[in-house]
N, CA, C and O atoms as a MOPAC input file, in Angstrom:
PM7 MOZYME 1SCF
protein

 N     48.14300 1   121.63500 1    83.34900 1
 C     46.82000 1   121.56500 1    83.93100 1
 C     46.21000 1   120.21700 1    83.54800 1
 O     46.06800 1   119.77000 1    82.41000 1
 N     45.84700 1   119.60300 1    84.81700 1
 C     44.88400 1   118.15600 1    84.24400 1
 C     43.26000 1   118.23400 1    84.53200 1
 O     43.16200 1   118.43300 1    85.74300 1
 N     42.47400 1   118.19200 1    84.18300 1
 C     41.01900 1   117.76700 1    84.81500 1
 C     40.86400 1   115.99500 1    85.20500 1
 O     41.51100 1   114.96600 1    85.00900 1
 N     39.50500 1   116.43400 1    85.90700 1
 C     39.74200 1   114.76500 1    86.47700 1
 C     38.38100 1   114.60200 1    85.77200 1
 O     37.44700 1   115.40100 1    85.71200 1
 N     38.53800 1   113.00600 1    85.10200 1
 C     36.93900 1   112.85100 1    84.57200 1
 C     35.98500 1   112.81600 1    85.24200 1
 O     35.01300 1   113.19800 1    84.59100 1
 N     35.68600 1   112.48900 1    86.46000 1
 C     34.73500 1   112.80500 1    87.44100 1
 C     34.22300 1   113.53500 1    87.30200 1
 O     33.07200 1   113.53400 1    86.86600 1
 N     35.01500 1   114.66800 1    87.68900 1
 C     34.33700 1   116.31900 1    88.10700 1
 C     34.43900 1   117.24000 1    87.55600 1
 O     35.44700 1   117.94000 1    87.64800 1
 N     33.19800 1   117.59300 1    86.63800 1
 C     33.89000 1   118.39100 1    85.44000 1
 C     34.34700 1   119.87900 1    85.73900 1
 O     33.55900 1   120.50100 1    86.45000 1
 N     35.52400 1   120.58600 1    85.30800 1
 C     36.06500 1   121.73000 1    86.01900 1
 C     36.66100 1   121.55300 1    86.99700 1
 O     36.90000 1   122.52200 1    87.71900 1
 N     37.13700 1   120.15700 1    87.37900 1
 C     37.95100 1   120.60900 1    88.68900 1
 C     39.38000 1   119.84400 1    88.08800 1
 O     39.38800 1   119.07000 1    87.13100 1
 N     40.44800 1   120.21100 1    88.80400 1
 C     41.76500 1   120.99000 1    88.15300 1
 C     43.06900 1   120.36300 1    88.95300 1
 O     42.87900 1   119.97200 1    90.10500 1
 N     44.17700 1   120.27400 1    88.46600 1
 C     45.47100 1   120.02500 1    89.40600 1
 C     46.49800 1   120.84900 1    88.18300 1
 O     46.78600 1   120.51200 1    87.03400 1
 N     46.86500 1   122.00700 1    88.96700 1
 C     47.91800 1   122.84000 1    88.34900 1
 C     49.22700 1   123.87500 1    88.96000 1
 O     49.02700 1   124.55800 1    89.96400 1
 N     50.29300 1   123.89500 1    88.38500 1
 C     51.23100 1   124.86500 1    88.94700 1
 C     51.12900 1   125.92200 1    88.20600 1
 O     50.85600 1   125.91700 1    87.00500 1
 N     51.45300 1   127.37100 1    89.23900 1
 C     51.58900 1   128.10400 1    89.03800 1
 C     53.27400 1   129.19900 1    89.20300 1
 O     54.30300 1   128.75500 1    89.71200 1
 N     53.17000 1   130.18100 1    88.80800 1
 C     54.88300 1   130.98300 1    89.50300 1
 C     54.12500 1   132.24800 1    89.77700 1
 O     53.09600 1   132.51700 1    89.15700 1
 N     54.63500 1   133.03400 1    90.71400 1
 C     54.39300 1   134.05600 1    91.04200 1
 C     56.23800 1   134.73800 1    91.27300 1
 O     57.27900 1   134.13700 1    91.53400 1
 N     55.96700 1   136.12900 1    91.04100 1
 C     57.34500 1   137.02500 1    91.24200 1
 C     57.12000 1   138.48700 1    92.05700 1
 O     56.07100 1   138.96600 1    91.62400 1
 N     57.53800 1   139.11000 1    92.77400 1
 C     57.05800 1   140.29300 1    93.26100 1
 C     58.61000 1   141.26500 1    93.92000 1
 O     59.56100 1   140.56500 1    94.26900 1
 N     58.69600 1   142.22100 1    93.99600 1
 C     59.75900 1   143.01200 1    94.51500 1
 C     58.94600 1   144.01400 1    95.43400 1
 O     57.99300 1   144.70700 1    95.07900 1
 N     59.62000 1   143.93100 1    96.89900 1
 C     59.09100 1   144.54700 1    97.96400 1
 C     60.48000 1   145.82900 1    98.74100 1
 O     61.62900 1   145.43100 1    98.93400 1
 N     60.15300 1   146.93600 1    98.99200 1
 C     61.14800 1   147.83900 1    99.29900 1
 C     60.44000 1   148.50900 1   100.82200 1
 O     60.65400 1   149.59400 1   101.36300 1
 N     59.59200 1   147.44400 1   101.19700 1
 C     59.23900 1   148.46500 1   102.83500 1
 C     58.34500 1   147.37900 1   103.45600 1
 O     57.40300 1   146.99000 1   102.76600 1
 N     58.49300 1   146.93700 1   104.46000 1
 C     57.66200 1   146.13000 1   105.88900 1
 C     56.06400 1   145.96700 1   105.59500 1
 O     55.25900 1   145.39700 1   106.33200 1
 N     55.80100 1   146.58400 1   104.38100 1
 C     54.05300 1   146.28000 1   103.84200 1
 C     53.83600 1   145.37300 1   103.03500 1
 O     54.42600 1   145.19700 1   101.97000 1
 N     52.78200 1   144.59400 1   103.58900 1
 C     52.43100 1   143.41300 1   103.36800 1
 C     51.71800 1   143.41500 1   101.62600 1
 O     50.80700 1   144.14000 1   101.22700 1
 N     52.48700 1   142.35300 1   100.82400 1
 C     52.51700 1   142.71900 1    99.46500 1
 C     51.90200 1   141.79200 1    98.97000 1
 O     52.03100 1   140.97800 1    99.88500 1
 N     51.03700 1   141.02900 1    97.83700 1
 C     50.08000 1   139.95700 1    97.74800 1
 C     51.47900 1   139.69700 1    96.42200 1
 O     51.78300 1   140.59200 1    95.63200 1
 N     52.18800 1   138.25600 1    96.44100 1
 C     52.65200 1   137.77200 1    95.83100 1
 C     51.93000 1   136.80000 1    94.07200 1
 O     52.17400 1   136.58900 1    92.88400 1
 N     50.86100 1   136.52100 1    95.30100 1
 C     50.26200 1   135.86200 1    93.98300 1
 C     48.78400 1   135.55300 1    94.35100 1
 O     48.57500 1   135.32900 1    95.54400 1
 N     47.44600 1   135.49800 1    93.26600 1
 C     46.26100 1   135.36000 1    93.64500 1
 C     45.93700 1   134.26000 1    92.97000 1
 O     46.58500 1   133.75200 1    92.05600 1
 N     44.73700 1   133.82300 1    93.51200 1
 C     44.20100 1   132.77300 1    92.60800 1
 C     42.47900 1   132.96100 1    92.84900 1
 O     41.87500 1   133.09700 1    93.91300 1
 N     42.06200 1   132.92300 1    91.74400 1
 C     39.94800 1   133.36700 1    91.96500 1
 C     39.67600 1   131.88000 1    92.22500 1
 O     40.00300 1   130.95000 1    91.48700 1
 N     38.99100 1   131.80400 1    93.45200 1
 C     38.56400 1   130.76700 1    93.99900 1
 C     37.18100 1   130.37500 1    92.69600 1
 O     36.54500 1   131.32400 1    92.23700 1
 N     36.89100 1   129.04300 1    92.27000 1
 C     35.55600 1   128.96200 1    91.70100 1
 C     34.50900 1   128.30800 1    92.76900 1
 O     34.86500 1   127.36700 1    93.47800 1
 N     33.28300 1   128.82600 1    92.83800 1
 C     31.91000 1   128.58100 1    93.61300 1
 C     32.19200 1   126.94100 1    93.99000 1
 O     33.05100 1   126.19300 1    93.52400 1
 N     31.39500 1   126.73400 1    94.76800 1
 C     31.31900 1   124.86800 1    95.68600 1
 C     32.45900 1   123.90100 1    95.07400 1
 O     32.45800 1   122.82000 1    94.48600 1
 N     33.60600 1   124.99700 1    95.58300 1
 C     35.36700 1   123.78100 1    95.30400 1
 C     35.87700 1   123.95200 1    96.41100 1
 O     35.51600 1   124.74900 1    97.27700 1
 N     36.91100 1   123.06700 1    96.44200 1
 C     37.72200 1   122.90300 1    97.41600 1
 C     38.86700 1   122.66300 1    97.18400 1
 O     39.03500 1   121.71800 1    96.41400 1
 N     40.39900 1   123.51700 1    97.82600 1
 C     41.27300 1   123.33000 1    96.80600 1
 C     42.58000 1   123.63100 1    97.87900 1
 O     42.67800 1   124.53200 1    98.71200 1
 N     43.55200 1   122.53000 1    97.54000 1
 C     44.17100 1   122.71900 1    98.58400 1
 C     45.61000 1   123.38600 1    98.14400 1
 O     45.71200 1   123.19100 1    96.93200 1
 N     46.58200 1   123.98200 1    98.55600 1
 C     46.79300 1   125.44400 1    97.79700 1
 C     48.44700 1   124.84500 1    98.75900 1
 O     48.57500 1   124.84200 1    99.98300 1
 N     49.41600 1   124.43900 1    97.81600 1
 C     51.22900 1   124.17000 1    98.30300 1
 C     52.14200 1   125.50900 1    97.95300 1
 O     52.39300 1   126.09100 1    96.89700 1
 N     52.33400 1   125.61900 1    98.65500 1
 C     53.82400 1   127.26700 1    98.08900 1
 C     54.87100 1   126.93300 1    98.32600 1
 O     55.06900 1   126.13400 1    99.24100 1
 N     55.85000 1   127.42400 1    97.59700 1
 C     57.43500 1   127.31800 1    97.88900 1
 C     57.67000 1   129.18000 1    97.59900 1
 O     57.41800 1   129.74700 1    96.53600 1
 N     58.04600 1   129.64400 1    98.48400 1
 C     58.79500 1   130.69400 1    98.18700 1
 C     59.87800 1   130.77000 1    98.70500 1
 O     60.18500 1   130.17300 1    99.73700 1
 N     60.66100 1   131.56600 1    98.01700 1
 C     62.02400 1   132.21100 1    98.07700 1
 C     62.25100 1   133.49000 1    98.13900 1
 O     61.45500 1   134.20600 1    97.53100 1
 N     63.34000 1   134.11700 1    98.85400 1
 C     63.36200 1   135.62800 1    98.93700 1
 C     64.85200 1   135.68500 1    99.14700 1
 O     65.49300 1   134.87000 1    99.81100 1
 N     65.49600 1   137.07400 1    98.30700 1
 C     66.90000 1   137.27700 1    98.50100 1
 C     66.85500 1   138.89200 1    98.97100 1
 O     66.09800 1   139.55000 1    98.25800 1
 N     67.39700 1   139.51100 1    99.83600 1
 C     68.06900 1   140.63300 1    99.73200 1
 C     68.67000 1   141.23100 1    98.84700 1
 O     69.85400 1   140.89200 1    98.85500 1
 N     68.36500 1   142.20300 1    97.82100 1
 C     69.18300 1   142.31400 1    97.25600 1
 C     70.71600 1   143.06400 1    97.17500 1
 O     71.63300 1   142.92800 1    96.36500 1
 N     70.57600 1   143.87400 1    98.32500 1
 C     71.87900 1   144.13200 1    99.27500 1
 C     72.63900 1   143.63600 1   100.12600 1
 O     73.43400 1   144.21700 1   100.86400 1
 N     72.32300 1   142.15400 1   100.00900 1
 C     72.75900 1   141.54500 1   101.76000 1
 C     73.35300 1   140.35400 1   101.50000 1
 O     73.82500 1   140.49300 1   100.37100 1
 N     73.50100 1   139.71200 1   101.73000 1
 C     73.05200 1   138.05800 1   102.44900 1
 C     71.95900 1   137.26600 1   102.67400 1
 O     71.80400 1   136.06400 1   102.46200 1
 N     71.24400 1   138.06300 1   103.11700 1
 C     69.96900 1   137.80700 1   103.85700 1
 C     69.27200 1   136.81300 1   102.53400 1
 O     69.20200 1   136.95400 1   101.31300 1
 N     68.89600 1   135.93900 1   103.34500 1
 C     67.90100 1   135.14900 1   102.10300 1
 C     67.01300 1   134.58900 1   103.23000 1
 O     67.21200 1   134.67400 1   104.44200 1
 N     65.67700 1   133.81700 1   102.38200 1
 C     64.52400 1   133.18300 1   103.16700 1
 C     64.23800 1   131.95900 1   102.34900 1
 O     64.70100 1   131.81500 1   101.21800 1
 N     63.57600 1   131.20600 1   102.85800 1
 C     62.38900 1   130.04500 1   102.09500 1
 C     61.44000 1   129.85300 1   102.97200 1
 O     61.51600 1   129.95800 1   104.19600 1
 N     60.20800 1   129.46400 1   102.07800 1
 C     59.48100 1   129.13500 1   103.23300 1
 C     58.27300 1   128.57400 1   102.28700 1
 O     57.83300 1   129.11100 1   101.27000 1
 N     57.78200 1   127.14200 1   102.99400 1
 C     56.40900 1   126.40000 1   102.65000 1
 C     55.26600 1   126.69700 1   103.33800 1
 O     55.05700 1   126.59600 1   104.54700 1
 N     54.18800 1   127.25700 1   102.02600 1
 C     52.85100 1   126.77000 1   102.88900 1
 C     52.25400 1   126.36000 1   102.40700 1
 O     52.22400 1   126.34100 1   101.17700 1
 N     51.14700 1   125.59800 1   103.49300 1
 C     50.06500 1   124.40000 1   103.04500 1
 C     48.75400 1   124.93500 1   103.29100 1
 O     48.57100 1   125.07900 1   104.49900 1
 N     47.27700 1   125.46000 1   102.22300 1
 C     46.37900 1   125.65500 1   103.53400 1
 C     45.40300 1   124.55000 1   102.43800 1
 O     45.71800 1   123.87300 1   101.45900 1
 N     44.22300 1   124.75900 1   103.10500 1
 C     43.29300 1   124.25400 1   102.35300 1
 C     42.05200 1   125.29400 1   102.22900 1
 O     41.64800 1   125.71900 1   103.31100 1
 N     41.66500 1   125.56900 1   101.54900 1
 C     40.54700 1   126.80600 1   100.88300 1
 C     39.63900 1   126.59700 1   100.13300 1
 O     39.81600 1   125.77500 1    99.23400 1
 N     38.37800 1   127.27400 1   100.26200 1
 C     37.34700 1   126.56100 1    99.97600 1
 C     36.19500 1   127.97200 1    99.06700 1
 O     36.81700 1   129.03400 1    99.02700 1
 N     35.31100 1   128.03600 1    98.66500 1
 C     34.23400 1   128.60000 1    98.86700 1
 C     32.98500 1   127.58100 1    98.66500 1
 O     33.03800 1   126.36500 1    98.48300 1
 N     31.59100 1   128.61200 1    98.76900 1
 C     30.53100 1   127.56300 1    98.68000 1
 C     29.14400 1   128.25100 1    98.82200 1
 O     28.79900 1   129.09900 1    99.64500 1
 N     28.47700 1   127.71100 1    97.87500 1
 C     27.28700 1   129.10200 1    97.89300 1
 C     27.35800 1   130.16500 1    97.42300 1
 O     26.26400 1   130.69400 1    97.62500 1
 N     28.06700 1   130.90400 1    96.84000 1
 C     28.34000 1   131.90500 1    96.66100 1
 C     29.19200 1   132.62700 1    97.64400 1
 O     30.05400 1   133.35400 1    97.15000 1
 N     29.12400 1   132.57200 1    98.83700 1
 C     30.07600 1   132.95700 1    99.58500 1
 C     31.57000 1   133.44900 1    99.17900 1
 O     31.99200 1   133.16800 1    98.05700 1
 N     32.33900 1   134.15600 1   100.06000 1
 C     33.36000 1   134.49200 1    99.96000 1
 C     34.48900 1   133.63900 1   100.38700 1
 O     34.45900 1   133.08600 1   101.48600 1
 N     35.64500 1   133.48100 1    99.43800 1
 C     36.78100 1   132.88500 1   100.08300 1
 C     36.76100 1   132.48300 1   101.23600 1
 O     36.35100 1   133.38100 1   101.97200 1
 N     37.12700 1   131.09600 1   102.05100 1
 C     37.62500 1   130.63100 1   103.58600 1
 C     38.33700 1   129.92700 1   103.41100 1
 O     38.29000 1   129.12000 1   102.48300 1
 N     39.57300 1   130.03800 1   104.57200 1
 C     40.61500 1   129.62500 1   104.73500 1
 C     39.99300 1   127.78900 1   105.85200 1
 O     39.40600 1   127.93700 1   106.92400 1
 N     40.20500 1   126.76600 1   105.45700 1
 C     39.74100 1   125.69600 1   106.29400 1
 C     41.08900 1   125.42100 1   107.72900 1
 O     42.27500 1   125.11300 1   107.61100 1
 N     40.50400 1   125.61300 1   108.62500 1
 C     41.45900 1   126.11100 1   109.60400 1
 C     42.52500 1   126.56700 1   109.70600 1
 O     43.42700 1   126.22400 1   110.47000 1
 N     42.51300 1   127.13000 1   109.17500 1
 C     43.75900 1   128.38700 1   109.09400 1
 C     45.24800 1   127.57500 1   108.20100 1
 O     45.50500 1   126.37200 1   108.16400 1
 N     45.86300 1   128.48400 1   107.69600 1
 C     47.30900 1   127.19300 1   107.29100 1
 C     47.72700 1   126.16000 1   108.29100 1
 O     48.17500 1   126.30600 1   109.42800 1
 N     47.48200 1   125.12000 1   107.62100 1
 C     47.75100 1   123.90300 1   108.30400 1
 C     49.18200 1   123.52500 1   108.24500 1
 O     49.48800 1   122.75800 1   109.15800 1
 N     49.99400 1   123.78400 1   107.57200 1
 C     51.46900 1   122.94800 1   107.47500 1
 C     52.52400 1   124.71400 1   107.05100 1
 O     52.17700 1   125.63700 1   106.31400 1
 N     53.70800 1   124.56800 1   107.81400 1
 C     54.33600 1   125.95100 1   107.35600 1
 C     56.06800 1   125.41900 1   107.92700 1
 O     56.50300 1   125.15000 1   109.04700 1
 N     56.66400 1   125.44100 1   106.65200 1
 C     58.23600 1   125.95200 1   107.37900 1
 C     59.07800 1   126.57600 1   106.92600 1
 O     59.31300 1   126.58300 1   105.71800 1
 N     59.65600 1   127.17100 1   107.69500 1
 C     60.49500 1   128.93200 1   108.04800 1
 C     61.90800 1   128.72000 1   108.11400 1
 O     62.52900 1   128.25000 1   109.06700 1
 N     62.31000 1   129.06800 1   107.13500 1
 C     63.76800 1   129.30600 1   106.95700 1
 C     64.42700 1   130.63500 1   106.27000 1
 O     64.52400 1   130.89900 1   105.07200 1
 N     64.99800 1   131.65400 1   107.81200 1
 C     65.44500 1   133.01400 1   107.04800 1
 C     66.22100 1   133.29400 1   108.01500 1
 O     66.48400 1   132.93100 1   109.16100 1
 N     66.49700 1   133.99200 1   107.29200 1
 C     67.84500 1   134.83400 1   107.86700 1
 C     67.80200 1   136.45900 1   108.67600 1
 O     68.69100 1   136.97200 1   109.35500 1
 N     66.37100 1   137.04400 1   108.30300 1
 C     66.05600 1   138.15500 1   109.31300 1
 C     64.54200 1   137.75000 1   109.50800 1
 O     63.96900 1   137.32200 1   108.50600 1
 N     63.59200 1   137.86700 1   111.08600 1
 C     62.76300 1   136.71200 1   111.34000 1
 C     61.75100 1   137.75600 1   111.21900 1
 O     60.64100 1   137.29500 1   111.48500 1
 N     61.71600 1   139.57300 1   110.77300 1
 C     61.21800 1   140.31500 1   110.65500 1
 C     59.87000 1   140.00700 1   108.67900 1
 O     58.78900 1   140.40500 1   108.24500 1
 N     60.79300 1   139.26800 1   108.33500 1
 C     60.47500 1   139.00400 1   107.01300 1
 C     59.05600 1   137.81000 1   107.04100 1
 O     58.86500 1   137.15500 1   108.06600 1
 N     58.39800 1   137.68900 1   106.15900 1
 C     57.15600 1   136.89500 1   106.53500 1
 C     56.35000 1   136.48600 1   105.00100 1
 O     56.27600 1   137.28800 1   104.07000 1
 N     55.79400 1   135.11700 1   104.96600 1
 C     55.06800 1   134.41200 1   104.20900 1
 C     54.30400 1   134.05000 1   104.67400 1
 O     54.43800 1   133.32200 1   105.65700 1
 N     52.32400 1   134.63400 1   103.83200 1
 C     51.08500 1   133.87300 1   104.18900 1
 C     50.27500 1   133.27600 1   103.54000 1
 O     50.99900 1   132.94500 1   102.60100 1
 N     49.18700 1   132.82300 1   103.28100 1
 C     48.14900 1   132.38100 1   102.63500 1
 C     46.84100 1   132.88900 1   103.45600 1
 O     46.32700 1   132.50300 1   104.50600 1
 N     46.51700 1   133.93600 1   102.51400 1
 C     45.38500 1   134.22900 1   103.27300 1
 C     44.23500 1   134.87100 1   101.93000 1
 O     44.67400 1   135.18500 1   100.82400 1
 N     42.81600 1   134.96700 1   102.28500 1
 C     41.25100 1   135.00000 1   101.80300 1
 C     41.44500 1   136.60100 1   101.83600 1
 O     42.00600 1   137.37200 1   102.61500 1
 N     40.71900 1   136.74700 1   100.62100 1
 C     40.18600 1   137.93900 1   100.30100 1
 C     38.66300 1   137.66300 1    99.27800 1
 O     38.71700 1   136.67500 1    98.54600 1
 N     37.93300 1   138.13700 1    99.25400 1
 C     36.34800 1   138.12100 1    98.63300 1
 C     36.77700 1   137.14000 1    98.00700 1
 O     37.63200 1   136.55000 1    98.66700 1
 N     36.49100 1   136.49200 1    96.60900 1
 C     36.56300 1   135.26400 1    96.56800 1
 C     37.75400 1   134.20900 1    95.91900 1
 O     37.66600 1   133.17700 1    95.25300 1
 N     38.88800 1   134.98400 1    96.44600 1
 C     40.33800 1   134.59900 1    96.17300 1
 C     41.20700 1   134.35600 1    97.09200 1
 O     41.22300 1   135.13800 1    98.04300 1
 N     42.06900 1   133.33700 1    97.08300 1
 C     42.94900 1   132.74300 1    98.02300 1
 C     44.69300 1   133.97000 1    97.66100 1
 O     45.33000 1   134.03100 1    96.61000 1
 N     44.83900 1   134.39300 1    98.38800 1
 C     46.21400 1   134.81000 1    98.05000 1
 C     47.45800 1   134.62000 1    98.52100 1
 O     47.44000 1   134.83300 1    99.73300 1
 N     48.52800 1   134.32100 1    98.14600 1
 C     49.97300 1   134.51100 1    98.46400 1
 C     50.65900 1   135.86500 1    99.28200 1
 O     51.03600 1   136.73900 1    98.50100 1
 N     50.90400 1   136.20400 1   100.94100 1
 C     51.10700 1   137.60400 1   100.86000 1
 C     52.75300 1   137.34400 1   101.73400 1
 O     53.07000 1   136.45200 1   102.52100 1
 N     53.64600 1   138.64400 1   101.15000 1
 C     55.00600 1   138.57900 1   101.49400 1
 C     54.94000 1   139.98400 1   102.68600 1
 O     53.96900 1   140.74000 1   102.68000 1
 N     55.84100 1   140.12700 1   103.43600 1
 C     56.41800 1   141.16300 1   104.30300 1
 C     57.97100 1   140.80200 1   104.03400 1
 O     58.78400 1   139.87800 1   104.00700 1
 N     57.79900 1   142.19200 1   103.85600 1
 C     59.91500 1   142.60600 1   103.99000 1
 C     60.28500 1   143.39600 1   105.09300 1
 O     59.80400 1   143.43000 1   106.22500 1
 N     61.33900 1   144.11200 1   104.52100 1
 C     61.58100 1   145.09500 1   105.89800 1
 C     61.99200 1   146.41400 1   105.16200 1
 O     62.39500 1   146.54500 1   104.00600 1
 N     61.75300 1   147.50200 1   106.28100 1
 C     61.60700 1   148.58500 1   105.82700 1
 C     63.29100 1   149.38500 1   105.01400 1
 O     64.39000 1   149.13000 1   105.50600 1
 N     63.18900 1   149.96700 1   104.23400 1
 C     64.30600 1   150.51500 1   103.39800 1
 C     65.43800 1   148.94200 1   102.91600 1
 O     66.60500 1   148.81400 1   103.28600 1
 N     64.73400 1   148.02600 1   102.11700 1
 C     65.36900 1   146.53900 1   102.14500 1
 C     64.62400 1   146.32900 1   100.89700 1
 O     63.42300 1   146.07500 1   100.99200 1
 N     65.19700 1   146.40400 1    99.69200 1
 C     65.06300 1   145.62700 1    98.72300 1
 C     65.35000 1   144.37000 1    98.38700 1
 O     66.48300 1   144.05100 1    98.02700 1
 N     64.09100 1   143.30000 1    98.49100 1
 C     63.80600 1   142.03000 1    98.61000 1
 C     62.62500 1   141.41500 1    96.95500 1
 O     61.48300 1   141.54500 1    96.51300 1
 N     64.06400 1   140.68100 1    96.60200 1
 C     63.10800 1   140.06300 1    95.54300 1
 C     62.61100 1   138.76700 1    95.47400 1
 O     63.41900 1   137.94900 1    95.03600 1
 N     61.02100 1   138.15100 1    95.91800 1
 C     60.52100 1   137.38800 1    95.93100 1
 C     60.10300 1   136.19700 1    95.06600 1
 O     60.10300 1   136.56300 1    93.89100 1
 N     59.88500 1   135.41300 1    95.14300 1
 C     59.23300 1   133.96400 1    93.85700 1
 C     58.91100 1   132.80000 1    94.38900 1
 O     59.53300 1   132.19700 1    95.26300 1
 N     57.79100 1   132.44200 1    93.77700 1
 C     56.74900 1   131.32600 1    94.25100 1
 C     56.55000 1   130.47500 1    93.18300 1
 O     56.68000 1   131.07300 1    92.11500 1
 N     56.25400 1   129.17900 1    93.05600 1
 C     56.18600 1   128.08900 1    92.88900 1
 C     54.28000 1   127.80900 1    93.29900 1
 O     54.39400 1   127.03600 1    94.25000 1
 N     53.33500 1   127.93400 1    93.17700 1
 C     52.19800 1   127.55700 1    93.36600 1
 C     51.62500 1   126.25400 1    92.88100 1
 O     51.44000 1   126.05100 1    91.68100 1
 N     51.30900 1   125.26200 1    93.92800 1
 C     50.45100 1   124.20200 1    93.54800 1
 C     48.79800 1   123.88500 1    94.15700 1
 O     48.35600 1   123.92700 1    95.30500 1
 N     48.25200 1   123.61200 1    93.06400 1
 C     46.77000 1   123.41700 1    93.19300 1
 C     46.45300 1   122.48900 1    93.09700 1
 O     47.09400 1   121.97600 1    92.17900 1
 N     45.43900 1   121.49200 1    93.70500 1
 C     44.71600 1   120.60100 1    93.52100 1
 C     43.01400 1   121.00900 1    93.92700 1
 O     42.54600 1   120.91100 1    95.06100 1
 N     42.27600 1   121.47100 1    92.72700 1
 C     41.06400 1   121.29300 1    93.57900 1
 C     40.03900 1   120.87200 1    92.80200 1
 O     40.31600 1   120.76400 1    91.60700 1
 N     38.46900 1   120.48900 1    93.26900 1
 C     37.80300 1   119.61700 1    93.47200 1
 C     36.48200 1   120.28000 1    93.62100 1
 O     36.01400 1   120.73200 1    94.66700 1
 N     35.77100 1   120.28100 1    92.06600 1
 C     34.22700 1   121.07100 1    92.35300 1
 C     33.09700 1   119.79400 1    92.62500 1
 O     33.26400 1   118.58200 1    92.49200 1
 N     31.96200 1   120.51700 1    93.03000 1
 C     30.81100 1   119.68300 1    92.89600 1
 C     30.14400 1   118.94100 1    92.03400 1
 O     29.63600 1   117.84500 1    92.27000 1
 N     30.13700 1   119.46500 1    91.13400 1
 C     30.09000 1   118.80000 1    89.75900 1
 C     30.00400 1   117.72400 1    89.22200 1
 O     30.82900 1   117.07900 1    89.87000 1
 N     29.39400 1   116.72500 1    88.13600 1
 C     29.89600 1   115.69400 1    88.53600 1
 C     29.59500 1   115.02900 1    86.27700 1
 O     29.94300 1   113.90600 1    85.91200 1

């Protein structure tokens, strides 16, 4: 974790996330609590194996996420950068807002034990000064 002297509290850090999914429901891999008037732009690497199969995945996402005011989590136009590499196209990686947290969310497939892992990078940037 670094701070920047500028802005006090604001941050550039990695994170890992791990999760095991056994059915097509959408599973939150990894969270992060957004802090009040930041802005933070949010890199993933995940990976996913079958653990019966072959079947494997990767996949990058880029979004940028914000809150402000007190407000709740927003996604700044939706994930901006994403690429998809798998082997069953049923399987799925997102970045998406919940109250005031950005999250990591996986889909598997149904009766398919799939073990997941993420790589999380942060850069963000309060008001502060």
């Amino acid at each position: 974790m670094k701070s920047h002297a500028a802005f006090t509290g604001s941050l550039a850090y990695t994170q890992t996330g791990a999760v095991q999914t056994t059915n097509n429901l959408p599973t939150t891999l990894f969270t992060l609590a957004l802090p009040d008037n930041s802005g933070t732009i949010m890199s993933v690497d995940i990976t996913a194996r079958d653990t019966g199969s072959a079947n494997r995945a990767a996949y990058q996402r880029v979004a940028n996420v914000y809150r402000q005011g007190g407000g709740a989590a927003t996604i700044n136009v939706g994930v901006v950068a994403s690429v998809t590499i798998e082997s069953v196209p049923a399987w799925d990686a997102t970045i998406t807002v919940s109250g005031n947290s950005a999250l990591v969310t996986v889909t598997g497939a149904g009766a398919t034990t799939i073990n997941w892992a993420c790589t999380v990078r942060f850069q963000t940037v309060l008001t502060n000064t």
